[in-house]
Every structure is written in structure tokens, then in C-alpha cells.
Tab-separated table of C-alpha atoms in Angstrom:
chain	number	residue	atom	x	y	z
O	10	UNK	CA	-0.150	0.104	-0.111
O	11	UNK	CA	1.236	3.669	-0.611
O	12	UNK	CA	0.503	6.215	2.258
O	13	UNK	CA	-0.373	9.670	1.629
O	14	UNK	CA	2.679	10.762	3.353
O	15	UNK	CA	4.426	8.937	0.112
O	16	UNK	CA	1.910	10.257	-2.118
O	17	UNK	CA	2.680	13.765	-0.843
O	18	UNK	CA	6.069	13.780	0.790
O	19	UNK	CA	4.837	17.712	1.798
O	20	UNK	CA	1.514	17.262	3.666
O	21	UNK	CA	2.160	18.910	7.303
O	22	UNK	CA	-1.766	18.312	7.723
O	23	UNK	CA	-4.218	15.056	6.872
O	24	UNK	CA	-8.030	14.500	7.562
O	25	UNK	CA	-8.759	10.523	7.534
O	26	UNK	CA	-10.862	7.955	9.836
O	27	UNK	CA	-9.720	5.668	12.618
O	28	UNK	CA	-10.030	1.523	10.881
O	29	UNK	CA	-9.131	0.545	14.019
O	30	UNK	CA	-7.351	0.597	18.071
O	31	UNK	CA	-6.685	-2.065	20.022
O	32	UNK	CA	-5.105	-2.839	23.606
O	33	UNK	CA	-0.801	-2.753	22.459
O	34	UNK	CA	2.738	-2.247	24.577
O	35	UNK	CA	5.751	-0.050	22.894
O	36	UNK	CA	8.713	-2.012	24.084
O	37	UNK	CA	11.660	-0.143	26.217
O	38	UNK	CA	14.214	1.368	23.910
O	39	UNK	CA	17.308	4.181	23.818
O	40	UNK	CA	16.839	6.212	26.812
O	41	UNK	CA	13.270	4.461	28.151
O	42	UNK	CA	13.381	2.707	31.095
O	43	UNK	CA	10.359	0.685	31.055
O	44	UNK	CA	7.706	-0.599	28.584
O	45	UNK	CA	4.585	1.791	27.357
O	46	UNK	CA	1.273	0.780	27.654
O	47	UNK	CA	-0.935	1.745	25.051
O	48	UNK	CA	-2.788	1.192	21.989
O	49	UNK	CA	-1.895	0.651	18.372
O	50	UNK	CA	-4.065	2.378	16.010
O	51	UNK	CA	-4.637	1.891	12.134
O	52	UNK	CA	-6.202	4.885	10.419
O	53	UNK	CA	-7.709	4.783	7.100
O	54	UNK	CA	-4.568	6.671	5.210
O	55	UNK	CA	-1.868	8.595	7.274
O	56	UNK	CA	0.695	11.335	6.406
O	57	UNK	CA	3.092	9.855	9.164
O	58	UNK	CA	5.649	7.469	7.549
O	59	UNK	CA	5.929	4.246	9.239
O	60	UNK	CA	10.126	3.093	9.461
O	61	UNK	CA	11.337	1.494	6.235
O	62	UNK	CA	13.681	1.755	3.794
O	63	UNK	CA	16.546	2.509	6.139
O	64	UNK	CA	15.045	5.954	7.007
O	65	UNK	CA	13.022	6.234	10.268
O	66	UNK	CA	9.317	7.126	11.257
O	67	UNK	CA	7.721	9.863	11.721
O	68	UNK	CA	5.904	11.798	14.595
O	69	UNK	CA	3.075	13.844	14.855
O	70	UNK	CA	-0.484	13.913	16.680
O	71	UNK	CA	-3.483	12.639	15.640
O	72	UNK	CA	-6.043	15.546	17.068
O	73	UNK	CA	-3.763	16.105	19.998
O	74	UNK	CA	-2.421	13.108	20.852
O	75	UNK	CA	0.930	12.596	20.834
O	76	UNK	CA	2.245	9.465	18.221
O	77	UNK	CA	5.294	7.844	19.395
O	78	UNK	CA	5.981	5.073	17.424
O	79	UNK	CA	5.088	4.354	13.590
O	80	UNK	CA	5.835	0.870	12.127
O	81	UNK	CA	4.520	-1.276	8.765
O	82	UNK	CA	2.922	-4.065	9.800
O	83	UNK	CA	1.613	-6.201	6.431
O	84	UNK	CA	-0.335	-3.248	4.048
O	85	UNK	CA	-0.687	-1.202	6.924
O	86	UNK	CA	0.992	1.549	9.576
O	87	UNK	CA	0.745	1.261	12.724
O	88	UNK	CA	0.190	4.017	15.299
O	89	UNK	CA	1.280	3.783	18.900
O	90	UNK	CA	-0.441	6.323	21.004
O	91	UNK	CA	-1.121	6.257	24.574
O	92	UNK	CA	-4.997	7.534	24.774
O	93	UNK	CA	-7.623	5.306	22.697
O	94	UNK	CA	-9.347	6.111	19.951
O	95	UNK	CA	-12.792	5.827	18.344
O	96	UNK	CA	-13.357	3.578	15.357
O	97	UNK	CA	-14.799	5.724	12.304
O	98	UNK	CA	-14.161	8.658	14.169
O	99	UNK	CA	-12.387	11.501	12.209
O	100	UNK	CA	-9.416	13.069	13.324
O	101	UNK	CA	-6.555	15.763	11.611
O	102	UNK	CA	-2.989	14.223	11.740
O	103	UNK	CA	-0.446	16.863	12.354
O	104	UNK	CA	3.170	15.856	11.512
O	105	UNK	CA	6.331	17.080	13.338
O	106	UNK	CA	7.657	18.833	10.484
O	107	UNK	CA	11.399	19.830	11.488
O	108	UNK	CA	12.063	15.472	11.809
O	109	UNK	CA	10.297	14.701	8.282
O	110	UNK	CA	11.970	17.527	6.299
O	111	UNK	CA	15.573	16.356	8.165
O	112	UNK	CA	14.482	12.954	6.577
O	113	UNK	CA	13.692	14.073	3.923
O	114	UNK	CA	16.944	15.776	3.160
O	115	UNK	CA	19.097	12.863	4.850
O	116	UNK	CA	17.141	10.142	2.599
O	117	UNK	CA	17.448	11.724	-0.962
O	118	UNK	CA	20.697	12.925	-0.040
O	119	UNK	CA	21.987	9.660	0.158
O	120	UNK	CA	20.079	8.999	-3.240
O	121	UNK	CA	22.461	11.156	-4.817
O	122	UNK	CA	25.606	10.254	-3.396
O	123	UNK	CA	25.158	6.790	-3.980
O	124	UNK	CA	24.296	7.200	-7.226
O	125	UNK	CA	27.230	9.608	-8.050
O	126	UNK	CA	29.811	7.339	-6.054
O	127	UNK	CA	28.535	4.260	-8.615
O	128	UNK	CA	28.771	6.519	-11.679
O	129	UNK	CA	31.980	8.194	-10.999
O	130	UNK	CA	34.254	5.713	-9.264
O	131	UNK	CA	32.274	2.791	-9.850
O	132	UNK	CA	31.719	2.608	-5.860
O	133	UNK	CA	28.342	0.225	-5.166
O	134	UNK	CA	26.444	1.386	-1.776
O	135	UNK	CA	25.622	-1.844	0.147
O	136	UNK	CA	23.426	-0.330	3.287
O	137	UNK	CA	22.961	3.266	4.665
O	138	UNK	CA	22.238	4.740	7.990
O	139	UNK	CA	19.893	7.652	9.342
O	140	UNK	CA	21.080	8.860	12.481
O	141	UNK	CA	20.330	11.505	14.939
O	142	UNK	CA	23.385	13.546	13.962
O	143	UNK	CA	25.026	12.082	10.829
O	144	UNK	CA	24.608	9.905	8.034
O	145	UNK	CA	26.597	6.727	6.858
O	146	UNK	CA	26.662	5.140	3.092
O	147	UNK	CA	28.838	2.089	3.100
O	148	UNK	CA	30.308	1.932	0.063
O	149	UNK	CA	31.898	-1.631	-1.453
O	150	UNK	CA	35.206	-0.461	-1.343
O	151	UNK	CA	38.575	-0.991	1.208
O	152	UNK	CA	39.033	2.599	0.449
O	153	UNK	CA	38.341	5.755	-0.637
O	154	UNK	CA	40.491	8.484	-1.572
O	155	UNK	CA	41.114	12.093	0.027
O	156	UNK	CA	40.940	13.057	-3.655
O	157	UNK	CA	38.004	11.111	-4.468
O	158	UNK	CA	35.692	12.287	-1.338
O	159	UNK	CA	36.506	15.959	-2.519
O	160	UNK	CA	35.381	15.205	-6.198
O	161	UNK	CA	32.535	13.370	-4.833
O	162	UNK	CA	31.522	16.610	-2.724
O	163	UNK	CA	32.078	19.007	-5.532
O	164	UNK	CA	29.546	17.174	-8.742
O	165	UNK	CA	27.174	16.549	-5.637
O	166	UNK	CA	26.471	19.935	-4.827
O	167	UNK	CA	27.193	21.281	-8.368
O	168	UNK	CA	23.829	19.361	-9.234
O	169	UNK	CA	21.953	20.548	-6.520
O	170	UNK	CA	22.687	24.048	-7.404
O	171	UNK	CA	21.578	22.575	-11.346
O	172	UNK	CA	18.113	22.763	-9.672
O	173	UNK	CA	17.542	19.302	-11.277
O	174	UNK	CA	13.691	17.610	-10.167
O	175	UNK	CA	13.212	14.750	-8.069
O	176	UNK	CA	10.389	12.488	-9.377
O	177	UNK	CA	8.725	9.511	-8.130
O	178	UNK	CA	6.523	7.472	-9.623
O	179	UNK	CA	4.474	4.135	-9.528
O	180	UNK	CA	4.849	0.734	-11.247
O	181	UNK	CA	2.639	-2.364	-10.965
O	182	UNK	CA	4.723	-5.279	-9.526
O	183	UNK	CA	5.254	-6.806	-13.311
O	184	UNK	CA	6.452	-4.028	-14.991
O	185	UNK	CA	9.339	-4.745	-17.060
O	186	UNK	CA	11.040	-0.909	-16.195
O	187	UNK	CA	11.514	-1.866	-12.785
O	188	UNK	CA	14.332	-4.292	-13.795
O	189	UNK	CA	16.047	-1.698	-15.163
O	190	UNK	CA	16.288	0.226	-11.482
O	191	UNK	CA	18.904	-0.071	-8.736
O	192	UNK	CA	16.730	-1.979	-6.081
O	193	UNK	CA	17.755	-4.118	-2.968
O	194	UNK	CA	14.763	-6.246	-3.410
O	195	UNK	CA	11.012	-5.692	-2.161
O	196	UNK	CA	10.568	-7.148	1.695
O	197	UNK	CA	8.128	-9.794	1.814
O	198	UNK	CA	5.001	-8.565	2.782
O	199	UNK	CA	4.722	-5.787	0.305
O	200	UNK	CA	1.808	-5.213	-1.380
O	201	UNK	CA	0.542	-2.671	-3.945
O	202	UNK	CA	2.798	-0.687	-6.304
O	203	UNK	CA	6.160	0.063	-6.233
O	204	UNK	CA	7.734	3.396	-6.369
O	205	UNK	CA	11.119	4.491	-8.165
O	206	UNK	CA	12.425	7.516	-7.108
O	207	UNK	CA	13.965	9.444	-10.281
O	208	UNK	CA	16.937	11.899	-10.023
O	209	UNK	CA	16.592	13.164	-13.200
O	210	UNK	CA	19.328	12.196	-15.632
O	211	UNK	CA	20.971	11.009	-13.022
O	212	UNK	CA	19.270	7.630	-11.113
O	213	UNK	CA	16.621	5.721	-10.535
O	214	UNK	CA	15.960	3.621	-7.310
O	215	UNK	CA	13.067	1.631	-6.196
O	216	UNK	CA	12.167	3.099	-2.673
O	217	UNK	CA	9.484	3.605	-0.144
O	218	UNK	CA	10.881	6.586	1.769
O	219	UNK	CA	9.663	10.650	1.773
O	220	UNK	CA	11.900	12.402	-0.539
O	221	UNK	CA	12.446	16.519	-2.086
O	222	UNK	CA	11.031	17.182	-5.152
O	223	UNK	CA	13.277	19.029	-6.578
O	224	UNK	CA	17.542	18.656	-5.414
O	225	UNK	CA	17.521	22.046	-4.340
O	226	UNK	CA	15.779	21.387	-1.616
O	227	UNK	CA	18.811	19.529	-0.491
O	228	UNK	CA	20.325	23.377	0.308
O	229	UNK	CA	24.072	22.062	0.227
O	230	UNK	CA	25.757	18.842	1.170
O	231	UNK	CA	28.919	18.363	3.074
O	232	UNK	CA	31.130	14.730	3.155
O	233	UNK	CA	32.516	14.624	6.288
O	234	UNK	CA	35.000	12.017	5.280
O	235	UNK	CA	35.465	8.069	5.538
O	236	UNK	CA	35.926	5.680	8.007
O	237	UNK	CA	36.682	2.155	8.158
O	238	UNK	CA	33.702	0.097	7.526
O	239	UNK	CA	33.185	-4.131	7.879
O	240	UNK	CA	34.595	-7.052	5.355
O	241	UNK	CA	36.999	-4.076	2.694
O	242	UNK	CA	33.750	-1.915	2.787
O	243	UNK	CA	34.076	2.194	3.336
O	244	UNK	CA	31.745	4.062	5.509
O	245	UNK	CA	31.081	7.593	3.918
O	246	UNK	CA	30.170	10.150	6.127
O	247	UNK	CA	27.557	13.063	5.375
O	248	UNK	CA	25.617	15.881	6.217
O	249	UNK	CA	22.676	17.592	4.323
O	250	UNK	CA	20.878	20.350	4.647
O	251	UNK	CA	19.440	21.715	7.374
O	252	UNK	CA	22.393	19.685	9.522
O	253	UNK	CA	25.068	21.806	7.621
O	254	UNK	CA	23.713	24.527	8.924
O	255	UNK	CA	23.635	23.542	12.537
O	256	UNK	CA	26.769	22.273	12.419
O	257	UNK	CA	28.731	25.348	11.059
O	258	UNK	CA	26.140	26.809	13.947
O	259	UNK	CA	27.632	24.504	16.527
O	260	UNK	CA	31.700	25.309	14.836
O	261	UNK	CA	30.882	28.811	15.038
O	262	UNK	CA	30.165	28.549	18.784
O	263	UNK	CA	32.926	26.538	19.838
O	264	UNK	CA	35.236	28.698	17.530
O	265	UNK	CA	34.057	31.876	19.556
O	266	UNK	CA	34.283	30.402	23.320
O	267	UNK	CA	38.132	29.110	21.898
O	268	UNK	CA	38.777	32.605	20.581
O	269	UNK	CA	37.585	34.210	24.754
O	270	UNK	CA	39.441	31.172	26.250
O	271	UNK	CA	43.040	31.244	24.620
O	272	UNK	CA	42.716	35.222	23.445
O	273	UNK	CA	43.719	34.750	19.417
O	274	UNK	CA	41.970	34.236	16.827
O	275	UNK	CA	40.843	30.983	14.957
O	276	UNK	CA	43.738	29.974	13.098
O	277	UNK	CA	46.240	30.592	15.873
O	278	UNK	CA	43.561	28.053	18.513
O	279	UNK	CA	45.171	24.606	17.374
O	280	UNK	CA	49.218	25.920	17.855
O	281	UNK	CA	47.790	27.758	21.163
O	282	UNK	CA	46.273	24.001	22.111
O	283	UNK	CA	49.482	22.207	21.768
O	284	UNK	CA	51.479	24.654	23.565
O	285	UNK	CA	49.306	24.139	26.584
O	286	UNK	CA	48.958	20.136	26.252
O	287	UNK	CA	52.793	20.389	26.031
O	288	UNK	CA	52.665	23.215	29.527
O	289	UNK	CA	50.438	20.519	31.109
O	290	UNK	CA	52.575	17.451	30.614
O	291	UNK	CA	55.588	19.213	31.951
O	292	UNK	CA	53.739	20.521	35.253
O	293	UNK	CA	52.323	16.974	35.439
O	294	UNK	CA	55.893	15.389	35.198
O	295	UNK	CA	57.048	18.453	37.982
O	296	UNK	CA	54.332	17.392	39.869
O	297	UNK	CA	54.990	13.256	40.019
O	298	UNK	CA	58.263	14.601	40.862
O	299	UNK	CA	57.669	16.407	44.120
O	300	UNK	CA	55.048	13.208	44.524
O	301	UNK	CA	58.102	11.104	44.809
O	302	UNK	CA	60.822	13.358	46.729
O	303	UNK	CA	57.221	14.080	48.936
O	304	UNK	CA	56.543	10.349	49.317
O	305	UNK	CA	60.488	9.692	50.384
O	306	UNK	CA	60.515	12.665	52.697
O	307	UNK	CA	57.313	11.427	54.756
O	308	UNK	CA	59.160	8.136	55.112
O	309	UNK	CA	61.899	9.407	56.371
O	310	UNK	CA	60.289	11.296	59.061
O	311	UNK	CA	58.294	8.362	59.895
O	312	UNK	CA	61.102	6.461	60.240
O	313	UNK	CA	62.624	8.887	62.641
O	314	UNK	CA	60.258	7.925	65.198
O	315	UNK	CA	58.658	4.742	64.018
O	316	UNK	CA	55.844	2.830	64.936
O	317	UNK	CA	53.630	-0.260	64.774
O	318	UNK	CA	51.161	1.416	62.602
O	319	UNK	CA	51.674	4.219	59.767
O	320	UNK	CA	48.301	6.429	58.677
O	321	UNK	CA	48.769	9.187	55.442
O	322	UNK	CA	45.881	10.297	53.498
O	323	UNK	CA	46.704	13.134	50.886
O	324	UNK	CA	43.884	14.042	48.028
O	325	UNK	CA	47.066	14.325	45.584
O	326	UNK	CA	48.608	11.184	45.328
O	327	UNK	CA	48.606	8.313	42.729
O	328	UNK	CA	49.311	4.649	43.923
O	329	UNK	CA	53.187	5.020	42.655
O	330	UNK	CA	53.077	7.204	45.635
O	331	UNK	CA	51.564	4.869	48.555
O	332	UNK	CA	54.100	2.067	47.133
O	333	UNK	CA	56.943	4.569	47.034
O	334	UNK	CA	56.605	5.435	50.637
O	335	UNK	CA	55.644	1.674	51.717
O	336	UNK	CA	58.932	0.498	50.164
O	337	UNK	CA	61.376	3.014	52.014
O	338	UNK	CA	59.202	2.461	55.364
O	339	UNK	CA	59.179	-1.421	54.893
O	340	UNK	CA	56.496	-3.764	55.304
O	341	UNK	CA	58.725	-6.250	58.173
O	342	UNK	CA	57.643	-4.707	61.035
O	343	UNK	CA	55.541	-1.610	60.325
O	344	UNK	CA	51.352	-1.960	59.204
O	345	UNK	CA	50.803	0.717	56.397
O	346	UNK	CA	47.179	2.079	55.519
O	347	UNK	CA	47.942	4.548	52.919
O	348	UNK	CA	45.014	6.255	50.957
O	349	UNK	CA	44.645	8.889	48.021
O	350	UNK	CA	41.492	11.410	46.684
O	351	UNK	CA	38.721	13.199	47.777
O	352	UNK	CA	37.958	12.270	51.264
O	353	UNK	CA	34.094	12.517	51.335
O	354	UNK	CA	34.891	10.406	47.699
O	355	UNK	CA	36.198	7.333	45.980
O	356	UNK	CA	39.841	7.119	45.845
O	357	UNK	CA	42.831	4.386	46.091
O	358	UNK	CA	43.784	2.777	49.329
O	359	UNK	CA	46.978	0.592	50.080
O	360	UNK	CA	47.105	-1.661	52.940
O	361	UNK	CA	50.951	-2.787	53.421
O	362	UNK	CA	52.954	-4.963	55.642
O	363	UNK	CA	54.021	-8.338	57.435
O	364	UNK	CA	52.478	-10.866	54.430
O	365	UNK	CA	50.132	-12.833	57.080
O	366	UNK	CA	48.380	-9.268	58.548
O	367	UNK	CA	48.105	-7.782	54.886
O	368	UNK	CA	46.299	-11.287	54.142
O	369	UNK	CA	44.418	-11.732	57.101
O	370	UNK	CA	43.061	-7.770	57.283
O	371	UNK	CA	42.926	-6.870	53.446
O	372	UNK	CA	39.553	-7.962	52.016
O	373	UNK	CA	37.955	-6.138	55.329
O	374	UNK	CA	39.471	-3.218	55.149
O	375	UNK	CA	38.346	-3.356	50.703
O	376	UNK	CA	34.710	-3.842	52.843
O	377	UNK	CA	34.640	-0.999	55.098
O	378	UNK	CA	35.685	1.248	52.419
O	379	UNK	CA	33.247	-0.306	49.857
O	380	UNK	CA	36.057	-0.819	47.398
O	381	UNK	CA	37.539	-3.697	45.117
O	382	UNK	CA	40.700	-4.729	45.977
O	383	UNK	CA	43.425	-7.547	45.102
O	384	UNK	CA	46.676	-8.523	47.427
O	385	UNK	CA	50.322	-9.976	46.646
O	386	UNK	CA	52.729	-11.024	49.700
O	387	UNK	CA	53.085	-8.446	51.399
O	388	UNK	CA	50.149	-5.721	49.527
O	389	UNK	CA	46.903	-5.397	49.512
O	390	UNK	CA	45.535	-2.610	47.647
O	391	UNK	CA	42.334	-1.310	45.305
O	392	UNK	CA	39.241	1.451	44.637
O	393	UNK	CA	37.274	3.108	47.597
O	394	UNK	CA	34.369	4.162	47.147
O	395	UNK	CA	33.958	5.593	50.602
O	396	UNK	CA	37.110	7.135	51.699
O	397	UNK	CA	34.670	8.809	54.718
O	398	UNK	CA	34.856	5.230	56.695
O	399	UNK	CA	39.228	6.092	57.113
O	400	UNK	CA	38.628	6.153	60.572
O	401	UNK	CA	36.699	2.532	60.614
O	402	UNK	CA	39.486	1.032	58.654
O	403	UNK	CA	42.282	2.864	61.322
O	404	UNK	CA	40.475	2.121	64.140
O	405	UNK	CA	40.193	-2.031	62.962
O	406	UNK	CA	44.219	-1.709	62.859
O	407	UNK	CA	44.920	-0.222	66.121
O	408	UNK	CA	43.046	-3.116	67.406
O	409	UNK	CA	44.427	-5.834	65.540
O	410	UNK	CA	48.257	-4.386	66.631
O	411	UNK	CA	46.643	-3.853	70.711
O	412	UNK	CA	45.554	-7.535	70.660
O	413	UNK	CA	48.899	-8.717	68.662
O	414	UNK	CA	51.012	-6.687	71.447
O	415	UNK	CA	49.055	-8.358	74.171
O	416	UNK	CA	49.796	-12.244	73.094
O	417	UNK	CA	53.591	-11.080	72.772
């Protein structure tokens, strides 16, 4: 069946009647946390496109009721809503035009790119994906050069500026002309006429989606480049129409923010960031050296007035810092409990000391700190999620040492 959305992709509203309404569920997907309960509504006709041919479904309203999904089931388009509708009642459909026109631009853009990639370089399209942010065409070639991408983009935009018509024709399934067009086969449950989308003088392609009526409606296409695909294929990434404008707007906003932060012009941003990265690396190196020196001094200070237990916490530090202290102090006669990180959040811990003591207390320390760790010989270390419970660990160690002293 061909729906009104396919006969007139530009229609934004349409009056029809409810054919059926039955209880249904919409499975959780994407960011949804639970299955939604509602109704499957079939209309006599619809301007809301059900997903198909690589194009996502439309959104919109039936009367004032939001349509959350539109799917194709055999010859019918099934609309999921959360309010029941009376069969036989007349309803006004309104399509989410921003979403629809975006899909039209990306889908027709894909047809144009696919056709020219084949004509210019013999690259066949094996699949495509219309995503929320970008669209990807999978080409049956192991590689595409930067020069080929540049030439393809130039030709694509020349065709857009030439204002070439895009025409939709309907044919019966047994029409021999169908055999001459680019196609990927009909779905098993297909019924009714076959639609051919023609870009005059460039391409004829079997397709069920919604399309622009002239290449000038695409405005502009930007090929963002290529990515390695699966099984010796190459993914070509592109934006069409309003997505290009939105991308330019985002890039300009970022450029303005960087200009303000870096205090230089856009052409100097990359070099400025490189200089900042080098400065950060040098600072990190100096900070690491200082932490190592501090670890040695901390250990030496303890050794001048040694005890049975050594406890230390620092907000700044890492595993190396803690292990340097343990190496300097030694673990034969001293039990060390060292932590680094935010006292009220997560961090790292190290329990070091006589092997038999560490083996016994290590798992208990990890449990108190609500963390995970592992031990080997005289050390048990890991990550803690509750650094605020360090005092409980310290009490555990002091109590253990106290009992050992009494036994001695």
C-alpha cells in the first residue's frame, strides 16, 4: 500500500478516519526505562511515515494525541499512542515537520551521493544509516581517497545548484521497467504499487521513503570523510541541508568560546592548544617528581620516630606515591594504611605490612571502604568508594595491633 505521506511528502496536515484501535505495548528502547502501555491505531490513510528503506519513522499528532511510533505491519501503518481513539471517528493528523523534512533531506541526499559514487568511481552502496546526528553510507570498496571524497562532494553540490527535479513514479510489480532501476529487492510483505524515485538524468531507484521534489531542496551536502567499515568496506559520513547549517552554528559557537579562552584568532587555536598540552605535560611531570620526593621525605620522617602502624591520607597522589612510601618504610615490622583521593568521595588505598597480617586484613579493609582490591604477599591495594570510613579502618588496625601486643 502507498500512503498519503508517500504520495505527497510535503503535506503537513491530513484528515482521515480511524480504522481500528487495540491495546498494545511499546517496548523500552533507547533512553526509555520501561515498556509503555497504550494502543495501536490503524487509520484509513496517513501522512506519518512508518519506518522503512533505512528511513526512521515520523512523529506527530492524531488530533492532539502524540504519536510515539509508526511501524509497518503488512499493508498497514500502525501508530502507537497512549490514548484510545474511536474507530470510525474523523481525525486530523499533524506531522512533526522538522523531523520529516530532515529525513527527506538526508534520504534524498543519500540517493544522490550513492548514484554519483557509482557513476564516478564504481563504488556500490551496500547499506546506509540515517542517524540522529549524521548519516552513513556503506560503500563496497576497501578505501576511498581524500581526492575522491573532494571530487564527489564537488559534483554532488553542483547537481544541487543545477536544480534537478526529483520525481516519484508508481509501477505495478510486473512492470518490466522495474528491472532497469537500482534496487535492493522488495520486502516479503510488500503489497501494492512499486515506487521509483528518479533524479532526472542521474538515478532511478526503488524506494518507499519520503523525498524532496528538487535537488535544490537539499540546500547543500557536506561529506565529513570516511571511516573503516566491516569486511573490506568503507563508511562515507555526510550531512545534508539543515544539518550542515546546525553543524556550522555549533562550530562557530565553539570557535567563539575558544577565541575568548585562548585570547587569539581561530587560525591560531590549534597551536595554542598544543602549547597548553605541552605545558600540562611538563607540569604533570614536575608534580610527579615532587610527589616522589614528598613520599621519600614522608617515609624518612616516620622512620625517625617509628611505630607499629602508619596511617596517611592525601588528596593528591597515586598508587606510585603510596608504594614509594611503603618501599621506604618497609613492611616487615610496620603496618601501613595509605589512601589518596577526595575524603568524601572515591579514591585509592594501600594496606602494606607483614604478609600474614595483610592477607588477613586486606579483604576486611576493602569491605569497610566499600571498594575492591587484590593482594600479593605484603600488599593489598584497590579502589574505595567510601573514603569517609578511613577512621573505621584505622580503628580496625589499631585494635589488631593492640591484640598482637597483648599476645606478645
